[in-house]
Amino acid sequence: MPGFSYFKQGVVNGMNKARRRSPLMRRQAAYGIAYITPGMLIVMAFCIVPIFMTLYYSFTSYNLAQDPTFIALENYEKLFTNTQLRKALWNTVIYVIITVPLQTLLAMFVANFLAEYLNNRYGRFLRSVIFIPTLVSYVAAATVWKIILADKGGLLNEFLALFGIQGMNWLGDQKTALICVSLVAVWKSVGYFTIIFYAGIMNISVDVREASIIDGATPRQRFWRITAPLLKPITYMNATLGIIWSFQAFDIVYKLTGGGPFNSTSTIAYIIYAYGFQDYRIGYACAIAIMLLIVILIIHLIQQHFFDEKEE
């Protein structure tokens, strides 16, 4: 049968070619494994293993001086009766509500303004200036803002005094401390999100923008009906990063207020630090950390479900 013989010959030729390529493919696979192994080891050592260690210690009583003692769910039971933790959770939620929408919307508006009106050398200079706070560490930024917001001799109060306005203790008042911390965090991170939004706007097809201009769309109409809808994936990513970072807020709180006054600015991350490295209740701090991880995962799933529904 000629057809079968041709088929058999084709199979044999294919197998011979595969045998000839197999040493090269094996070398390529070995090179790939060698390249990713260091990164995987770093991820395992500093991300995966600490998560499982935290989970283990959350079921123990551990103070660094003695060996961990297994106490089952006792740490988790205490979470529901801890008023200080509830206060920190509420402060964190308020912090997230202030920072995430404000920095996301502000970054989007600034990026659209730069793309629409300052797509030139002045715009490049302004983008660099806006991005500078992102390069500064939270500790350095908080130190500068602590001087600005100081009660006596603070730059903000001195500036208000020039206009006859009575200054106040911005970081020492329970009503304003958390708001000030949140606004400093927005100032610190808005440049980062602005650059991401700007890159997304620049990736929008020029034909779409030119067609809207020909149709007589105003800049406001182009933003709300073209730019904003096309930036939904980037907006989702920025909002997700903002929520995760806000729930992990520690440096700025530690340096600006130390959780005060009267725990009015203490966040979940700061409470974890306080219990773990001030009270040396490592097991209890790990239980709070696991709770924080679960909360972030739930919020992320809700946000993703909401975003998927909007996309449909």
PDB file of C-alpha atoms in Angstrom:
ATOM      1  CA  MET A   1       0.000   0.000   0.000  1.00  0.00           C
ATOM      2  CA  PRO A   2       1.820   3.144  -1.223  1.00  0.00           C
ATOM      3  CA  GLY A   3      -0.140   5.479   1.046  1.00  0.00           C
ATOM      4  CA  PHE A   4       0.729   3.535   4.174  1.00  0.00           C
ATOM      5  CA  SER A   5       4.391   3.351   3.231  1.00  0.00           C
ATOM      6  CA  TYR A   6       4.524   7.125   2.757  1.00  0.00           C
ATOM      7  CA  PHE A   7       2.830   7.598   6.118  1.00  0.00           C
ATOM      8  CA  LYS A   8       5.259   5.200   7.808  1.00  0.00           C
ATOM      9  CA  GLN A   9       8.220   6.922   6.217  1.00  0.00           C
ATOM     10  CA  GLY A  10       6.934  10.320   7.422  1.00  0.00           C
ATOM     11  CA  VAL A  11       6.618   9.040  10.987  1.00  0.00           C
ATOM     12  CA  VAL A  12      10.127   7.613  10.897  1.00  0.00           C
ATOM     13  CA  ASN A  13      11.548  10.859   9.522  1.00  0.00           C
ATOM     14  CA  GLY A  14       9.740  12.865  12.220  1.00  0.00           C
ATOM     15  CA  MET A  15      11.099  10.622  14.976  1.00  0.00           C
ATOM     16  CA  ASN A  16      14.623  10.953  13.577  1.00  0.00           C
ATOM     17  CA  LYS A  17      14.321  14.741  13.541  1.00  0.00           C
ATOM     18  CA  ALA A  18      13.001  14.707  17.120  1.00  0.00           C
ATOM     19  CA  ARG A  19      15.981  12.576  18.211  1.00  0.00           C
ATOM     20  CA  ARG A  20      18.363  15.018  16.550  1.00  0.00           C
ATOM     21  CA  ARG A  21      16.699  17.984  18.253  1.00  0.00           C
ATOM     22  CA  SER A  22      16.347  16.380  21.676  1.00  0.00           C
ATOM     23  CA  PRO A  23      19.902  17.207  22.926  1.00  0.00           C
ATOM     24  CA  LEU A  24      19.380  20.856  21.964  1.00  0.00           C
ATOM     25  CA  MET A  25      15.962  20.938  23.634  1.00  0.00           C
ATOM     26  CA  ARG A  26      17.383  19.354  26.770  1.00  0.00           C
ATOM     27  CA  ARG A  27      20.129  21.977  26.903  1.00  0.00           C
ATOM     28  CA  GLN A  28      17.603  24.753  26.428  1.00  0.00           C
ATOM     29  CA  ALA A  29      15.446  23.312  29.211  1.00  0.00           C
ATOM     30  CA  ALA A  30      18.495  23.065  31.470  1.00  0.00           C
ATOM     31  CA  TYR A  31      19.410  26.692  30.744  1.00  0.00           C
ATOM     32  CA  GLY A  32      15.846  27.778  31.504  1.00  0.00           C
ATOM     33  CA  ILE A  33      15.814  25.936  34.819  1.00  0.00           C
ATOM     34  CA  ALA A  34      19.205  27.412  35.708  1.00  0.00           C
ATOM     35  CA  TYR A  35      17.950  30.943  34.987  1.00  0.00           C
ATOM     36  CA  ILE A  36      14.762  30.712  37.055  1.00  0.00           C
ATOM     37  CA  THR A  37      16.194  28.724  39.973  1.00  0.00           C
ATOM     38  CA  PRO A  38      17.795  31.718  41.814  1.00  0.00           C
ATOM     39  CA  GLY A  39      14.584  33.715  41.559  1.00  0.00           C
ATOM     40  CA  MET A  40      12.483  30.765  42.703  1.00  0.00           C
ATOM     41  CA  LEU A  41      14.784  30.180  45.677  1.00  0.00           C
ATOM     42  CA  ILE A  42      14.491  33.842  46.686  1.00  0.00           C
ATOM     43  CA  VAL A  43      10.682  33.700  46.413  1.00  0.00           C
ATOM     44  CA  MET A  44      10.597  30.494  48.430  1.00  0.00           C
ATOM     45  CA  ALA A  45      12.949  31.844  51.121  1.00  0.00           C
ATOM     46  CA  PHE A  46      11.389  35.287  51.573  1.00  0.00           C
ATOM     47  CA  CYS A  47       7.725  34.778  50.548  1.00  0.00           C
ATOM     48  CA  ILE A  48       6.463  31.194  50.640  1.00  0.00           C
ATOM     49  CA  VAL A  49       8.350  29.870  53.673  1.00  0.00           C
ATOM     50  CA  PRO A  50       7.575  32.938  55.877  1.00  0.00           C
ATOM     51  CA  ILE A  51       3.844  32.533  55.132  1.00  0.00           C
ATOM     52  CA  PHE A  52       3.860  28.938  56.390  1.00  0.00           C
ATOM     53  CA  MET A  53       6.018  29.894  59.370  1.00  0.00           C
ATOM     54  CA  THR A  54       3.583  32.682  60.248  1.00  0.00           C
ATOM     55  CA  LEU A  55       0.682  30.244  59.968  1.00  0.00           C
ATOM     56  CA  TYR A  56       2.448  27.805  62.275  1.00  0.00           C
ATOM     57  CA  TYR A  57       3.364  30.399  64.909  1.00  0.00           C
ATOM     58  CA  SER A  58      -0.221  31.734  64.883  1.00  0.00           C
ATOM     59  CA  PHE A  59      -1.274  28.508  66.637  1.00  0.00           C
ATOM     60  CA  THR A  60       1.393  28.864  69.318  1.00  0.00           C
ATOM     61  CA  SER A  61       2.363  30.980  72.292  1.00  0.00           C
ATOM     62  CA  TYR A  62       5.795  32.331  71.424  1.00  0.00           C
ATOM     63  CA  ASN A  63       7.818  35.213  72.857  1.00  0.00           C
ATOM     64  CA  LEU A  64      11.284  34.659  71.275  1.00  0.00           C
ATOM     65  CA  ALA A  65      12.780  33.729  74.657  1.00  0.00           C
ATOM     66  CA  GLN A  66      11.078  30.336  74.966  1.00  0.00           C
ATOM     67  CA  ASP A  67      10.179  27.579  72.565  1.00  0.00           C
ATOM     68  CA  PRO A  68       6.753  27.860  70.875  1.00  0.00           C
ATOM     69  CA  THR A  69       3.923  26.188  72.744  1.00  0.00           C
ATOM     70  CA  PHE A  70       0.955  24.907  70.736  1.00  0.00           C
ATOM     71  CA  ILE A  71      -2.310  26.500  71.921  1.00  0.00           C
ATOM     72  CA  ALA A  72      -4.591  25.674  68.948  1.00  0.00           C
ATOM     73  CA  LEU A  73      -7.089  28.464  68.151  1.00  0.00           C
ATOM     74  CA  GLU A  74      -6.592  30.496  71.322  1.00  0.00           C
ATOM     75  CA  ASN A  75      -4.886  33.383  69.514  1.00  0.00           C
ATOM     76  CA  TYR A  76      -7.683  33.573  66.956  1.00  0.00           C
ATOM     77  CA  GLU A  77     -10.341  33.552  69.670  1.00  0.00           C
ATOM     78  CA  LYS A  78      -8.705  36.582  71.285  1.00  0.00           C
ATOM     79  CA  LEU A  79      -8.950  38.509  68.019  1.00  0.00           C
ATOM     80  CA  PHE A  80     -12.720  38.846  68.367  1.00  0.00           C
ATOM     81  CA  THR A  81     -12.520  40.414  71.838  1.00  0.00           C
ATOM     82  CA  ASN A  82      -9.593  42.777  71.273  1.00  0.00           C
ATOM     83  CA  THR A  83     -10.932  46.336  71.214  1.00  0.00           C
ATOM     84  CA  GLN A  84      -7.528  47.743  70.254  1.00  0.00           C
ATOM     85  CA  LEU A  85      -7.467  45.485  67.205  1.00  0.00           C
ATOM     86  CA  ARG A  86     -10.989  46.544  66.210  1.00  0.00           C
ATOM     87  CA  LYS A  87      -9.903  50.167  66.471  1.00  0.00           C
ATOM     88  CA  ALA A  88      -6.862  49.475  64.288  1.00  0.00           C
ATOM     89  CA  LEU A  89      -9.012  47.651  61.726  1.00  0.00           C
ATOM     90  CA  TRP A  90     -11.436  50.577  61.587  1.00  0.00           C
ATOM     91  CA  ASN A  91      -8.556  53.044  61.212  1.00  0.00           C
ATOM     92  CA  THR A  92      -7.139  50.933  58.394  1.00  0.00           C
ATOM     93  CA  VAL A  93     -10.486  50.867  56.590  1.00  0.00           C
ATOM     94  CA  ILE A  94     -10.773  54.670  56.849  1.00  0.00           C
ATOM     95  CA  TYR A  95      -7.180  54.996  55.650  1.00  0.00           C
ATOM     96  CA  VAL A  96      -7.959  52.821  52.627  1.00  0.00           C
ATOM     97  CA  ILE A  97     -11.180  54.727  51.877  1.00  0.00           C
ATOM     98  CA  ILE A  98      -9.285  58.030  51.878  1.00  0.00           C
ATOM     99  CA  THR A  99      -6.102  57.041  50.078  1.00  0.00           C
ATOM    100  CA  VAL A 100      -7.148  54.593  47.352  1.00  0.00           C
ATOM    101  CA  PRO A 101      -9.919  56.595  45.614  1.00  0.00           C
ATOM    102  CA  LEU A 102      -8.071  59.889  46.045  1.00  0.00           C
ATOM    103  CA  GLN A 103      -4.722  58.739  44.693  1.00  0.00           C
ATOM    104  CA  THR A 104      -6.346  56.742  41.865  1.00  0.00           C
ATOM    105  CA  LEU A 105      -8.600  59.539  40.629  1.00  0.00           C
ATOM    106  CA  LEU A 106      -5.993  62.251  41.150  1.00  0.00           C
ATOM    107  CA  ALA A 107      -3.389  60.228  39.246  1.00  0.00           C
ATOM    108  CA  MET A 108      -5.829  59.618  36.392  1.00  0.00           C
ATOM    109  CA  PHE A 109      -6.756  63.313  36.103  1.00  0.00           C
ATOM    110  CA  VAL A 110      -3.125  64.451  36.258  1.00  0.00           C
ATOM    111  CA  ALA A 111      -2.060  61.871  33.666  1.00  0.00           C
ATOM    112  CA  ASN A 112      -4.888  62.914  31.342  1.00  0.00           C
ATOM    113  CA  PHE A 113      -3.955  66.591  31.765  1.00  0.00           C
ATOM    114  CA  LEU A 114      -0.313  65.846  30.922  1.00  0.00           C
ATOM    115  CA  ALA A 115      -1.283  63.783  27.879  1.00  0.00           C
ATOM    116  CA  GLU A 116      -3.896  66.259  26.649  1.00  0.00           C
ATOM    117  CA  TYR A 117      -2.218  69.622  27.235  1.00  0.00           C
ATOM    118  CA  LEU A 118       1.445  69.067  28.130  1.00  0.00           C
ATOM    119  CA  ASN A 119       2.676  66.366  25.783  1.00  0.00           C
ATOM    120  CA  ASN A 120       5.956  68.237  25.333  1.00  0.00           C
ATOM    121  CA  ARG A 121       9.213  68.934  27.161  1.00  0.00           C
ATOM    122  CA  TYR A 122       7.405  70.849  29.902  1.00  0.00           C
ATOM    123  CA  GLY A 123       5.194  67.828  30.443  1.00  0.00           C
ATOM    124  CA  ARG A 124       8.244  65.556  30.670  1.00  0.00           C
ATOM    125  CA  PHE A 125       9.743  67.839  33.284  1.00  0.00           C
ATOM    126  CA  LEU A 126       6.482  67.910  35.252  1.00  0.00           C
ATOM    127  CA  ARG A 127       6.201  64.096  35.132  1.00  0.00           C
ATOM    128  CA  SER A 128       9.697  63.863  36.596  1.00  0.00           C
ATOM    129  CA  VAL A 129       8.803  66.292  39.390  1.00  0.00           C
ATOM    130  CA  ILE A 130       5.591  64.406  40.213  1.00  0.00           C
ATOM    131  CA  PHE A 131       7.495  61.120  40.357  1.00  0.00           C
ATOM    132  CA  ILE A 132      10.164  62.377  42.787  1.00  0.00           C
ATOM    133  CA  PRO A 133       8.142  61.637  45.990  1.00  0.00           C
ATOM    134  CA  THR A 134       7.876  58.013  44.869  1.00  0.00           C
ATOM    135  CA  LEU A 135      11.662  57.704  44.956  1.00  0.00           C
ATOM    136  CA  VAL A 136      11.832  58.978  48.535  1.00  0.00           C
ATOM    137  CA  SER A 137      11.490  56.414  51.299  1.00  0.00           C
ATOM    138  CA  TYR A 138       8.441  56.569  53.551  1.00  0.00           C
ATOM    139  CA  VAL A 139      10.649  57.292  56.562  1.00  0.00           C
ATOM    140  CA  ALA A 140      12.292  60.289  54.867  1.00  0.00           C
ATOM    141  CA  ALA A 141       8.955  61.590  53.559  1.00  0.00           C
ATOM    142  CA  ALA A 142       7.321  61.206  56.970  1.00  0.00           C
ATOM    143  CA  THR A 143      10.225  63.010  58.643  1.00  0.00           C
ATOM    144  CA  VAL A 144       9.820  66.016  56.335  1.00  0.00           C
ATOM    145  CA  TRP A 145       6.055  66.119  56.752  1.00  0.00           C
ATOM    146  CA  LYS A 146       6.366  65.818  60.517  1.00  0.00           C
ATOM    147  CA  ILE A 147       8.336  69.063  60.467  1.00  0.00           C
ATOM    148  CA  ILE A 148       5.754  70.692  58.207  1.00  0.00           C
ATOM    149  CA  LEU A 149       2.791  69.588  60.335  1.00  0.00           C
ATOM    150  CA  ALA A 150       4.387  70.220  63.730  1.00  0.00           C
ATOM    151  CA  ASP A 151       2.245  72.031  66.307  1.00  0.00           C
ATOM    152  CA  LYS A 152       4.861  74.608  67.319  1.00  0.00           C
ATOM    153  CA  GLY A 153       7.126  75.985  64.645  1.00  0.00           C
ATOM    154  CA  GLY A 154       5.616  73.827  61.937  1.00  0.00           C
ATOM    155  CA  LEU A 155       5.845  75.259  58.434  1.00  0.00           C
ATOM    156  CA  LEU A 156       2.113  74.863  57.799  1.00  0.00           C
ATOM    157  CA  ASN A 157       1.089  76.688  60.971  1.00  0.00           C
ATOM    158  CA  GLU A 158       3.675  79.398  60.300  1.00  0.00           C
ATOM    159  CA  PHE A 159       2.268  79.850  56.803  1.00  0.00           C
ATOM    160  CA  LEU A 160      -1.305  80.070  58.108  1.00  0.00           C
ATOM    161  CA  ALA A 161      -0.202  82.634  60.701  1.00  0.00           C
ATOM    162  CA  LEU A 162       0.816  84.974  57.866  1.00  0.00           C
ATOM    163  CA  PHE A 163      -2.883  85.251  56.998  1.00  0.00           C
ATOM    164  CA  GLY A 164      -4.034  85.523  60.601  1.00  0.00           C
ATOM    165  CA  ILE A 165      -5.298  81.930  60.714  1.00  0.00           C
ATOM    166  CA  GLN A 166      -4.873  80.035  63.962  1.00  0.00           C
ATOM    167  CA  GLY A 167      -2.866  76.837  63.447  1.00  0.00           C
ATOM    168  CA  MET A 168      -3.560  73.548  65.139  1.00  0.00           C
ATOM    169  CA  ASN A 169      -1.873  70.363  66.261  1.00  0.00           C
ATOM    170  CA  TRP A 170      -2.409  68.435  63.038  1.00  0.00           C
ATOM    171  CA  LEU A 171      -0.794  65.197  64.170  1.00  0.00           C
ATOM    172  CA  GLY A 172      -1.798  65.474  67.822  1.00  0.00           C
ATOM    173  CA  ASP A 173      -5.541  65.847  67.320  1.00  0.00           C
ATOM    174  CA  GLN A 174      -7.608  62.677  66.981  1.00  0.00           C
ATOM    175  CA  LYS A 175      -9.858  64.376  64.419  1.00  0.00           C
ATOM    176  CA  THR A 176      -7.093  65.326  62.001  1.00  0.00           C
ATOM    177  CA  ALA A 177      -4.209  62.902  62.623  1.00  0.00           C
ATOM    178  CA  LEU A 178      -5.470  60.036  60.462  1.00  0.00           C
ATOM    179  CA  ILE A 179      -6.511  62.412  57.684  1.00  0.00           C
ATOM    180  CA  CYS A 180      -3.046  63.979  57.650  1.00  0.00           C
ATOM    181  CA  VAL A 181      -1.363  60.574  57.531  1.00  0.00           C
ATOM    182  CA  SER A 182      -3.624  59.547  54.642  1.00  0.00           C
ATOM    183  CA  LEU A 183      -2.923  62.725  52.663  1.00  0.00           C
ATOM    184  CA  VAL A 184       0.819  62.320  53.119  1.00  0.00           C
ATOM    185  CA  ALA A 185       0.501  58.770  51.781  1.00  0.00           C
ATOM    186  CA  VAL A 186      -1.420  60.094  48.760  1.00  0.00           C
ATOM    187  CA  TRP A 187       1.288  62.689  48.129  1.00  0.00           C
ATOM    188  CA  LYS A 188       3.905  59.942  48.327  1.00  0.00           C
ATOM    189  CA  SER A 189       2.275  57.489  45.881  1.00  0.00           C
ATOM    190  CA  VAL A 190       0.274  59.588  43.411  1.00  0.00           C
ATOM    191  CA  GLY A 191       3.301  60.082  41.138  1.00  0.00           C
ATOM    192  CA  TYR A 192       3.741  56.332  40.721  1.00  0.00           C
ATOM    193  CA  PHE A 193       0.140  55.808  39.625  1.00  0.00           C
ATOM    194  CA  THR A 194       0.278  58.904  37.417  1.00  0.00           C
ATOM    195  CA  ILE A 195       3.101  57.412  35.356  1.00  0.00           C
ATOM    196  CA  ILE A 196       1.167  54.150  34.943  1.00  0.00           C
ATOM    197  CA  PHE A 197      -1.985  55.995  33.827  1.00  0.00           C
ATOM    198  CA  TYR A 198       0.051  58.185  31.486  1.00  0.00           C
ATOM    199  CA  ALA A 199       1.590  55.144  29.819  1.00  0.00           C
ATOM    200  CA  GLY A 200      -1.897  53.676  29.399  1.00  0.00           C
ATOM    201  CA  ILE A 201      -3.211  56.870  27.810  1.00  0.00           C
ATOM    202  CA  MET A 202      -0.273  56.974  25.419  1.00  0.00           C
ATOM    203  CA  ASN A 203      -1.109  53.421  24.329  1.00  0.00           C
ATOM    204  CA  ILE A 204      -4.614  54.412  23.257  1.00  0.00           C
ATOM    205  CA  SER A 205      -4.851  54.336  19.467  1.00  0.00           C
ATOM    206  CA  VAL A 206      -4.186  57.711  17.878  1.00  0.00           C
ATOM    207  CA  ASP A 207      -6.951  57.002  15.365  1.00  0.00           C
ATOM    208  CA  VAL A 208      -9.514  56.832  18.157  1.00  0.00           C
ATOM    209  CA  ARG A 209      -8.420  60.166  19.599  1.00  0.00           C
ATOM    210  CA  GLU A 210      -8.292  61.840  16.187  1.00  0.00           C
ATOM    211  CA  ALA A 211     -11.734  60.493  15.255  1.00  0.00           C
ATOM    212  CA  SER A 212     -13.202  61.922  18.470  1.00  0.00           C
ATOM    213  CA  ILE A 213     -11.637  65.317  17.718  1.00  0.00           C
ATOM    214  CA  ILE A 214     -13.081  65.271  14.196  1.00  0.00           C
ATOM    215  CA  ASP A 215     -16.501  64.428  15.637  1.00  0.00           C
ATOM    216  CA  GLY A 216     -16.270  67.537  17.783  1.00  0.00           C
ATOM    217  CA  ALA A 217     -15.785  65.892  21.193  1.00  0.00           C
ATOM    218  CA  THR A 218     -14.551  68.240  23.888  1.00  0.00           C
ATOM    219  CA  PRO A 219     -11.581  67.263  26.111  1.00  0.00           C
ATOM    220  CA  ARG A 220     -14.001  66.445  28.922  1.00  0.00           C
ATOM    221  CA  GLN A 221     -16.089  64.221  26.661  1.00  0.00           C
ATOM    222  CA  ARG A 222     -12.979  62.474  25.332  1.00  0.00           C
ATOM    223  CA  PHE A 223     -11.865  61.761  28.886  1.00  0.00           C
ATOM    224  CA  TRP A 224     -15.142  60.345  30.196  1.00  0.00           C
ATOM    225  CA  ARG A 225     -16.272  58.493  27.057  1.00  0.00           C
ATOM    226  CA  ILE A 226     -12.986  57.290  25.573  1.00  0.00           C
ATOM    227  CA  THR A 227     -10.009  57.561  27.906  1.00  0.00           C
ATOM    228  CA  ALA A 228     -11.603  56.449  31.188  1.00  0.00           C
ATOM    229  CA  PRO A 229     -13.383  53.361  29.725  1.00  0.00           C
ATOM    230  CA  LEU A 230     -10.228  52.229  27.919  1.00  0.00           C
ATOM    231  CA  LEU A 231      -8.221  52.642  31.144  1.00  0.00           C
ATOM    232  CA  LYS A 232     -10.416  50.244  33.140  1.00  0.00           C
ATOM    233  CA  PRO A 233      -7.799  47.450  33.311  1.00  0.00           C
ATOM    234  CA  ILE A 234      -5.142  49.917  34.472  1.00  0.00           C
ATOM    235  CA  THR A 235      -7.568  51.479  36.948  1.00  0.00           C
ATOM    236  CA  TYR A 236      -8.306  48.029  38.347  1.00  0.00           C
ATOM    237  CA  MET A 237      -4.604  47.268  38.696  1.00  0.00           C
ATOM    238  CA  ASN A 238      -3.855  50.606  40.392  1.00  0.00           C
ATOM    239  CA  ALA A 239      -6.802  50.241  42.761  1.00  0.00           C
ATOM    240  CA  THR A 240      -5.715  46.712  43.661  1.00  0.00           C
ATOM    241  CA  LEU A 241      -2.142  47.807  44.363  1.00  0.00           C
ATOM    242  CA  GLY A 242      -3.421  50.786  46.336  1.00  0.00           C
ATOM    243  CA  ILE A 243      -5.637  48.613  48.538  1.00  0.00           C
ATOM    244  CA  ILE A 244      -2.881  46.094  49.233  1.00  0.00           C
ATOM    245  CA  TRP A 245      -0.327  48.807  50.019  1.00  0.00           C
ATOM    246  CA  SER A 246      -2.781  50.733  52.193  1.00  0.00           C
ATOM    247  CA  PHE A 247      -3.600  47.668  54.283  1.00  0.00           C
ATOM    248  CA  GLN A 248       0.131  47.251  54.830  1.00  0.00           C
ATOM    249  CA  ALA A 249       0.684  50.855  55.935  1.00  0.00           C
ATOM    250  CA  PHE A 250       3.285  50.921  58.685  1.00  0.00           C
ATOM    251  CA  ASP A 251       6.334  53.119  57.964  1.00  0.00           C
ATOM    252  CA  ILE A 252       4.415  56.347  57.593  1.00  0.00           C
ATOM    253  CA  VAL A 253       2.305  55.704  60.701  1.00  0.00           C
ATOM    254  CA  TYR A 254       5.297  54.688  62.777  1.00  0.00           C
ATOM    255  CA  LYS A 255       7.281  57.799  61.875  1.00  0.00           C
ATOM    256  CA  LEU A 256       4.506  60.415  61.821  1.00  0.00           C
ATOM    257  CA  THR A 257       2.367  59.518  64.835  1.00  0.00           C
ATOM    258  CA  GLY A 258       3.522  56.223  66.331  1.00  0.00           C
ATOM    259  CA  GLY A 259      -0.091  55.074  66.247  1.00  0.00           C
ATOM    260  CA  GLY A 260      -1.301  58.000  68.368  1.00  0.00           C
ATOM    261  CA  PRO A 261      -2.884  60.051  69.638  1.00  0.00           C
ATOM    262  CA  PHE A 262      -4.819  57.470  71.672  1.00  0.00           C
ATOM    263  CA  ASN A 263      -4.503  54.826  68.926  1.00  0.00           C
ATOM    264  CA  SER A 264      -6.384  57.066  66.483  1.00  0.00           C
ATOM    265  CA  THR A 265      -3.876  56.310  63.691  1.00  0.00           C
ATOM    266  CA  SER A 266      -2.849  52.760  64.578  1.00  0.00           C
ATOM    267  CA  THR A 267      -3.270  50.417  61.616  1.00  0.00           C
ATOM    268  CA  ILE A 268      -3.299  46.631  61.360  1.00  0.00           C
ATOM    269  CA  ALA A 269       0.333  46.548  60.278  1.00  0.00           C
ATOM    270  CA  TYR A 270       1.344  48.813  63.161  1.00  0.00           C
ATOM    271  CA  ILE A 271      -0.576  46.626  65.648  1.00  0.00           C
ATOM    272  CA  ILE A 272       1.260  43.566  64.337  1.00  0.00           C
ATOM    273  CA  TYR A 273       4.557  45.349  64.952  1.00  0.00           C
ATOM    274  CA  ALA A 274       3.478  46.488  68.423  1.00  0.00           C
ATOM    275  CA  TYR A 275       2.379  43.032  69.571  1.00  0.00           C
ATOM    276  CA  GLY A 276       5.299  41.239  67.947  1.00  0.00           C
ATOM    277  CA  PHE A 277       8.282  43.491  68.679  1.00  0.00           C
ATOM    278  CA  GLN A 278       7.171  45.610  71.625  1.00  0.00           C
ATOM    279  CA  ASP A 279       5.108  43.116  73.653  1.00  0.00           C
ATOM    280  CA  TYR A 280       6.962  40.076  72.237  1.00  0.00           C
ATOM    281  CA  ARG A 281       3.696  38.201  71.642  1.00  0.00           C
ATOM    282  CA  ILE A 282       4.902  36.655  68.396  1.00  0.00           C
ATOM    283  CA  GLY A 283       2.177  34.038  68.150  1.00  0.00           C
ATOM    284  CA  TYR A 284      -0.599  36.573  68.603  1.00  0.00           C
ATOM    285  CA  ALA A 285       1.009  38.952  66.096  1.00  0.00           C
ATOM    286  CA  CYS A 286       1.202  36.107  63.564  1.00  0.00           C
ATOM    287  CA  ALA A 287      -2.508  35.406  64.068  1.00  0.00           C
ATOM    288  CA  ILE A 288      -3.282  39.058  63.282  1.00  0.00           C
ATOM    289  CA  ALA A 289      -1.050  38.833  60.201  1.00  0.00           C
ATOM    290  CA  ILE A 290      -2.955  35.771  58.949  1.00  0.00           C
ATOM    291  CA  MET A 291      -6.221  37.629  59.557  1.00  0.00           C
ATOM    292  CA  LEU A 292      -4.879  40.566  57.522  1.00  0.00           C
ATOM    293  CA  LEU A 293      -3.926  38.207  54.692  1.00  0.00           C
ATOM    294  CA  ILE A 294      -7.436  36.726  54.648  1.00  0.00           C
ATOM    295  CA  VAL A 295      -9.044  40.185  54.654  1.00  0.00           C
ATOM    296  CA  ILE A 296      -6.902  41.322  51.708  1.00  0.00           C
ATOM    297  CA  LEU A 297      -7.725  38.155  49.763  1.00  0.00           C
ATOM    298  CA  ILE A 298     -11.466  38.599  50.367  1.00  0.00           C
ATOM    299  CA  ILE A 299     -11.363  42.242  49.295  1.00  0.00           C
ATOM    300  CA  HIS A 300      -9.381  41.311  46.190  1.00  0.00           C
ATOM    301  CA  LEU A 301     -11.906  38.604  45.234  1.00  0.00           C
ATOM    302  CA  ILE A 302     -14.823  41.005  45.730  1.00  0.00           C
ATOM    303  CA  GLN A 303     -13.065  43.667  43.693  1.00  0.00           C
ATOM    304  CA  GLN A 304     -12.245  41.197  40.913  1.00  0.00           C
ATOM    305  CA  HIS A 305     -15.853  39.939  40.825  1.00  0.00           C
ATOM    306  CA  PHE A 306     -17.138  43.519  40.616  1.00  0.00           C
ATOM    307  CA  PHE A 307     -14.677  44.330  37.846  1.00  0.00           C
ATOM    308  CA  ASP A 308     -15.606  41.191  35.867  1.00  0.00           C
ATOM    309  CA  GLU A 309     -19.302  42.107  36.090  1.00  0.00           C
ATOM    310  CA  LYS A 310     -18.544  45.602  34.791  1.00  0.00           C
ATOM    311  CA  GLU A 311     -16.592  44.120  31.895  1.00  0.00           C
ATOM    312  CA  GLU A 312     -19.559  41.931  30.914  1.00  0.00           C
TER     313      GLU A 312
END
